[in-house]
Coordinates of C-alpha atoms in Angstrom, one line a residue:
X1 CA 244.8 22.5 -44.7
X2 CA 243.4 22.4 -41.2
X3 CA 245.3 20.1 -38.6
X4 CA 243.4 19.2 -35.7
X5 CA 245.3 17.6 -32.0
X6 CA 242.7 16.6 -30.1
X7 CA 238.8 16.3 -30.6
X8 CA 236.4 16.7 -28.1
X9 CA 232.8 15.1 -28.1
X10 CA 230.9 17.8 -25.6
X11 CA 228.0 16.8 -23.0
X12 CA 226.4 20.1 -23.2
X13 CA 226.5 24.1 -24.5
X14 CA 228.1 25.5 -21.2
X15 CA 231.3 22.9 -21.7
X16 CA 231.2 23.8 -25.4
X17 CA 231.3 27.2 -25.3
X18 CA 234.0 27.5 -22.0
X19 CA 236.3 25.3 -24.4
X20 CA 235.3 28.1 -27.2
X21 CA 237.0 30.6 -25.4
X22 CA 240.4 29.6 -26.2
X23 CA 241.0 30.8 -29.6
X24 CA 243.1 27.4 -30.6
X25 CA 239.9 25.4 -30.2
X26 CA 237.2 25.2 -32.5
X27 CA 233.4 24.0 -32.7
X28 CA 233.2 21.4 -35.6
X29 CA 230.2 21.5 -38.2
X30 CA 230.5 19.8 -41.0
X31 CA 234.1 20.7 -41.2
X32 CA 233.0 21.4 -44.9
X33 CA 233.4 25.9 -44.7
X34 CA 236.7 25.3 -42.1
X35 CA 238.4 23.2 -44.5
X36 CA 238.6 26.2 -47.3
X37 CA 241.1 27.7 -44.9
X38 CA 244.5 27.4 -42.7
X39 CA 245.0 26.6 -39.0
X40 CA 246.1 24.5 -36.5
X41 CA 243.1 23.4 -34.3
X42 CA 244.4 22.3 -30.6
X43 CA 240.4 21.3 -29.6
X44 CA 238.0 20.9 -32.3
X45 CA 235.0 20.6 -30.8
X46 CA 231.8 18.4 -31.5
X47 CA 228.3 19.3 -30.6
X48 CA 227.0 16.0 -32.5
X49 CA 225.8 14.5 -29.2
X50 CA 223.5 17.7 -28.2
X51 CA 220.4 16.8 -30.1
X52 CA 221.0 19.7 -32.5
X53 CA 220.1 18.2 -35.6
X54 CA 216.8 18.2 -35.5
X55 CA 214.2 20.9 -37.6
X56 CA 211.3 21.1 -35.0
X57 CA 208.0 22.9 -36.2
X58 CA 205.5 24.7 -33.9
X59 CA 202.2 26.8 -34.5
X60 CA 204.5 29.9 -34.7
X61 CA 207.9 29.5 -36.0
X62 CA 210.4 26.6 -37.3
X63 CA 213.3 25.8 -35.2
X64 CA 216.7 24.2 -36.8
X65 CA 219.3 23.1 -34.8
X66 CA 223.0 24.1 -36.2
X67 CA 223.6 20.6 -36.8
X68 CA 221.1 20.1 -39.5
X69 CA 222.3 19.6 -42.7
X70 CA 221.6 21.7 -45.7
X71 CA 220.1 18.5 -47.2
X72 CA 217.4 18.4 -44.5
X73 CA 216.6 21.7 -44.9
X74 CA 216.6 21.5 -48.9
X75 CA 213.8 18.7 -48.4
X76 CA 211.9 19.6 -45.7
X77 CA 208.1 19.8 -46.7
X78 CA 207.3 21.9 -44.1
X79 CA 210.1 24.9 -44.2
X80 CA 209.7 25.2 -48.0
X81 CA 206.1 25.2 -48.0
X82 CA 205.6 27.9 -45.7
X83 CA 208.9 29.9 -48.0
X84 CA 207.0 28.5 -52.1
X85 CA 210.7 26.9 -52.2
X86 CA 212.7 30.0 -51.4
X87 CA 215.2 27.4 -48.7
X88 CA 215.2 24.6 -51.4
X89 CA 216.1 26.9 -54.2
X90 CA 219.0 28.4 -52.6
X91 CA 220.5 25.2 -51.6
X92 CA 220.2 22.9 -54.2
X93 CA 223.1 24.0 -55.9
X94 CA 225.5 24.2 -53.7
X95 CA 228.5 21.9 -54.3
X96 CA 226.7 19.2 -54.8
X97 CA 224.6 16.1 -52.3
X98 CA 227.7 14.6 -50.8
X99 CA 228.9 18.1 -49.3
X100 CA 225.0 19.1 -48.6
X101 CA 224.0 16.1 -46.7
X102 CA 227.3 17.0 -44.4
X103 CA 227.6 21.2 -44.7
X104 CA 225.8 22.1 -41.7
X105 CA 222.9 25.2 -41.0
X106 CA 224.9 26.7 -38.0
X107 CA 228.6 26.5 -39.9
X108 CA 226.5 28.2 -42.9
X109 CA 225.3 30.9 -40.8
X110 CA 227.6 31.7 -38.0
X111 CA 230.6 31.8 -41.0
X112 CA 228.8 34.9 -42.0
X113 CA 230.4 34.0 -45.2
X114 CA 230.1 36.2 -48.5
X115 CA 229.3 33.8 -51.0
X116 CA 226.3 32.6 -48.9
X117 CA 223.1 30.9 -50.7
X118 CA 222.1 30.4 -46.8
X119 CA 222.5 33.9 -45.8
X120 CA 220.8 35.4 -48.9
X121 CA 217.7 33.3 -48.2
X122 CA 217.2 33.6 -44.6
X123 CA 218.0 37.1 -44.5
X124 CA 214.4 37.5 -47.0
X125 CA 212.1 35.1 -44.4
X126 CA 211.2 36.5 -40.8
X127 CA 214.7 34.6 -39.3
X128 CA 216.5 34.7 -36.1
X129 CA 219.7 33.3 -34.7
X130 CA 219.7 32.1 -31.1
X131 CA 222.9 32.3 -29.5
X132 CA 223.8 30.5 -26.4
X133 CA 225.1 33.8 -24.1
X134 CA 224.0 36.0 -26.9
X135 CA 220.2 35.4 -27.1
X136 CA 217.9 35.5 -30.1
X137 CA 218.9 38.3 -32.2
X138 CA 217.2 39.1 -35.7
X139 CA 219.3 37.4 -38.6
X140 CA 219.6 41.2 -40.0
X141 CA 221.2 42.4 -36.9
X142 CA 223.2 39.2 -36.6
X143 CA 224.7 39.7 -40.1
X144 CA 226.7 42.7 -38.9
X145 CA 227.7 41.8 -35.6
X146 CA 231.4 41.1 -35.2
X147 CA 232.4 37.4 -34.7
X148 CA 233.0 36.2 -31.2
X149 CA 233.5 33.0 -29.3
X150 CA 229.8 32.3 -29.0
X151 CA 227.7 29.6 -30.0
X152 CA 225.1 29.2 -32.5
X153 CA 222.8 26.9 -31.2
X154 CA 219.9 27.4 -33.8
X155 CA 218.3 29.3 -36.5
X156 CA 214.3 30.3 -35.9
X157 CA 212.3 31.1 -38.8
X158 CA 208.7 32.2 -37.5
X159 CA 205.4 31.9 -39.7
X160 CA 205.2 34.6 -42.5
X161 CA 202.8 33.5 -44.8
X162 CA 203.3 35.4 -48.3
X163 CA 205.5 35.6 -51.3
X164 CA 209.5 34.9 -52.3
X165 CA 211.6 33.9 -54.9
X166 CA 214.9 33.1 -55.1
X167 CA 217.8 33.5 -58.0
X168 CA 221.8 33.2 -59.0
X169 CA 224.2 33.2 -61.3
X170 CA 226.9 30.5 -61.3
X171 CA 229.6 29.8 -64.0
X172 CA 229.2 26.5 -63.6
X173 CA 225.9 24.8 -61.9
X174 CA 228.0 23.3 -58.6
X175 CA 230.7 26.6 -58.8
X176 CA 230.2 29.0 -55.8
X177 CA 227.9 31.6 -56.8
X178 CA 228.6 35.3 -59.0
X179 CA 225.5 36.7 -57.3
X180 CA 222.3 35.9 -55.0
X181 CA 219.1 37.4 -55.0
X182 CA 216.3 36.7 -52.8
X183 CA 212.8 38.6 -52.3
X184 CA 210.0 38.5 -50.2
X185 CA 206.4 39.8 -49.5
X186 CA 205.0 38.7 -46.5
X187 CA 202.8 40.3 -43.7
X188 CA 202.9 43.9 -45.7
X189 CA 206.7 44.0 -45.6
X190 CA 208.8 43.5 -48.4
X191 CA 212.5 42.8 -48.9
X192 CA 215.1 42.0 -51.6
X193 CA 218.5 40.6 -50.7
X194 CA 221.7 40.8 -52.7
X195 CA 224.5 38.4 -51.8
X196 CA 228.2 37.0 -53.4
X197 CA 228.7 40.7 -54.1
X198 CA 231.2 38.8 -53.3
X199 CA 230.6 40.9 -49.7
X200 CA 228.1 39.4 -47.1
X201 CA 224.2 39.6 -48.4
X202 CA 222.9 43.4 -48.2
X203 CA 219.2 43.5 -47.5
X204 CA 216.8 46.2 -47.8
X205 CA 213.3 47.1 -46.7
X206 CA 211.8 48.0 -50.3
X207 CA 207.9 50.0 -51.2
X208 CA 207.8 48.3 -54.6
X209 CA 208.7 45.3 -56.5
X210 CA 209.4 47.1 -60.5
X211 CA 212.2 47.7 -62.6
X212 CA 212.4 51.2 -61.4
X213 CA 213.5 50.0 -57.9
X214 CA 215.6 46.7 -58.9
X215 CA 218.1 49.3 -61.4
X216 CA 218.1 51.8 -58.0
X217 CA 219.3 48.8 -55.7
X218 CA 221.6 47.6 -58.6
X219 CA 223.2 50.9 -58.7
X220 CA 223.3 51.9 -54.9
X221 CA 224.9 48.3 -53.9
X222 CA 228.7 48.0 -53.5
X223 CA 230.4 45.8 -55.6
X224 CA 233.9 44.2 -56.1
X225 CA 235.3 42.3 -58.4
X226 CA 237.1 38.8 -58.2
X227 CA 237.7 35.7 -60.5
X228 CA 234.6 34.8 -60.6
X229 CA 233.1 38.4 -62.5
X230 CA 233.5 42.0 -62.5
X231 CA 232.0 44.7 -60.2
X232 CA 230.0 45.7 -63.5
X233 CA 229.1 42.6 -64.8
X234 CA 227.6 41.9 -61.0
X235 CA 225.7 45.2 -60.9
X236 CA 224.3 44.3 -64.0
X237 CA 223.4 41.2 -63.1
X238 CA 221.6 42.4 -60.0
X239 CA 219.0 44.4 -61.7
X240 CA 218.3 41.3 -63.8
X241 CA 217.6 39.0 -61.2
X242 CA 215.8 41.8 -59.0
X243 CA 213.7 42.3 -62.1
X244 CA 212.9 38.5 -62.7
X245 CA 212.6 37.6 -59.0
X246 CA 210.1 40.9 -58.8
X247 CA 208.3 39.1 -61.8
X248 CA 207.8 36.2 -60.3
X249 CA 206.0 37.0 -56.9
X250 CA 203.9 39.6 -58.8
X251 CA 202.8 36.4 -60.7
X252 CA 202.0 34.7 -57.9
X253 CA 199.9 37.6 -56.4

C-alpha cells in the first residue's frame, strides 16, 4: 500500500525534477505500477499540467509524452501503422481498458520493469528515451542503465519502415505475462526481443530469422523461474514464439 502526504501539481521539468531529488518524493504516472509496491511518499509529484500527454508525429520520428496512456498508444493509427501493430499487440492485453486508459508510457518505461509488454516492444522499433538532464539515449542503452532521480519526459520512436511481429504467453488473457517476444526487420537490421523471463527484455542484433537461430537464443537466454512457469517451460516457450514470430514477418516479405 503506498501512502502519500502531500501532492504536488508541478509548473515545469526543472521544479519537478529538484523535488525528485529527495528520495521520499515521487513523480506520479498513473500511480497504476507504484501501487504493486510499499512506501511512504512525503511529495508525490504530478506532471499532468506539462502538456505531456500528447503523441506528436513528424516526417522523421513519433514523439510520446510520458503522460500518454497505453490506451492512446494501443489506438493510435499512426504509431501502429508505421510498427503492422507491433505497439497495439503488446498492449492490448494488459490488465485490462480501465488500467490502460490510466497506466502511463513514461511509468511503463522508466519502471524498467520485468514483466514489460512495453519494454519488449519498443526495445524491437528504432526507440529512444529522452531524459530531462540525461538526454536522448537509445532505449537499448537505457534498459541497462541504473535508475536515478531523473525524469522521463518522452519516448521517440523514429521512422523505420519494415517488418515486426509481436507474441506472449499468459495464463490467463488479463494475467501479467509468462513470456514476450518481439521481432523486427527494418532498414537491413534485424532484432528479436525476449521479455518476462521474468528479468527485463534481452534483445539481440540477429543475421536470420529460422528455427536454427530462435532454438540458439532460447538456449543462450537466462531464465528463472516463479509462479507464473518454470525456467524450462519459459525456454521452451521462447523458441516457439521466436519460431512463429519469424514465420510471420517472412510471410509478410
Amino acid at each position: 500500500m503506498i501512502k502519500i502526504r502531500e501532492l504536488v501539481k508541478v509548473e515545469s521539468l526543472e521544479e519537478a525534477w529538484e523535488l525528485n531529488q529527495k528520495r521520499t518524493n515521487k513523480i506520479l504516472g498513473g500511480m497504476l505500477w507504484l501501487r504493486l509496491g510499499n512506501r511512504n511518499v512525503q511529495k508525490a509529484i504530478d506532471l499532468s499540467g506539462l502538456g505531456l500527454d500528447q503523441i506528436e508525429e513528424t516526417e522523421e520520428a513519433f514523439f510520446i509524452g510520458c503522460m500518454a496512456t497505453l490506451r492512446q498508444i494501443e489506438l493510435h493509427e499512426g504509431l501502429n501503422a508505421l510498427c503492422e501493430g507491433l505497439v497495439h499487440d503488446a498492449v492490448c492485453d494488459i490488465v485490462g481498458t480501465q488500467f490502460r486508459n490510466l497506466a502511463t508510457v513514461g511509468g511503463s518505461i522508466f519502471g524498467r520493469f520485468g514483466f514489460s509488454d512495453v519494454m519488449t516492444a519498443f526495445l524491437a522499433l528504432d526507440s529512444y528515451v529522452e531524459l530531462y538532464k540525461g538526454g536522448i539515449v537509445p532505449m537499448s542503452e537505457f534498459v541497462k542503465m541504473k535508475r536515478d532521480n531523473d525524469i522521463l519526459v518522452r519516448v521517440i520512436v523514429k521512422k523505420c519502415p519494415g517488418h515486426f511481429a509481436y507474441l506472449s504467453h499468459r495464463n490467463t488473457r488479463t494475467d501479467f505475462p509468462v513470456l514476450t517476444v518481439a521481432v523486427s526487420d527494418c532498414g537491413g537490421v534485424k532484432k528479436a526481443v525476449i521479455g518476462a523471463r521474468p528479468g527485463i527484455a534481452k534483445l539481440y542484433e540477429i543475421e536470420r530469422m529460422d528455427g536454427e537461430t530462435a532454438k540458439r537464443l532460447a538456449d543462450e537466454t537466462p531464465f528463472q523461474s516463479n509462479m507464473r512457469a518454470s525456467d524450462t517451460f519459459r525456454r521452451h516457450l521462447a523458441g516457439v514464439l521466436l519460431g512463429r514470430a519469424f514465420a510471420e514477418i517472412q510471410g509478410k516479405e
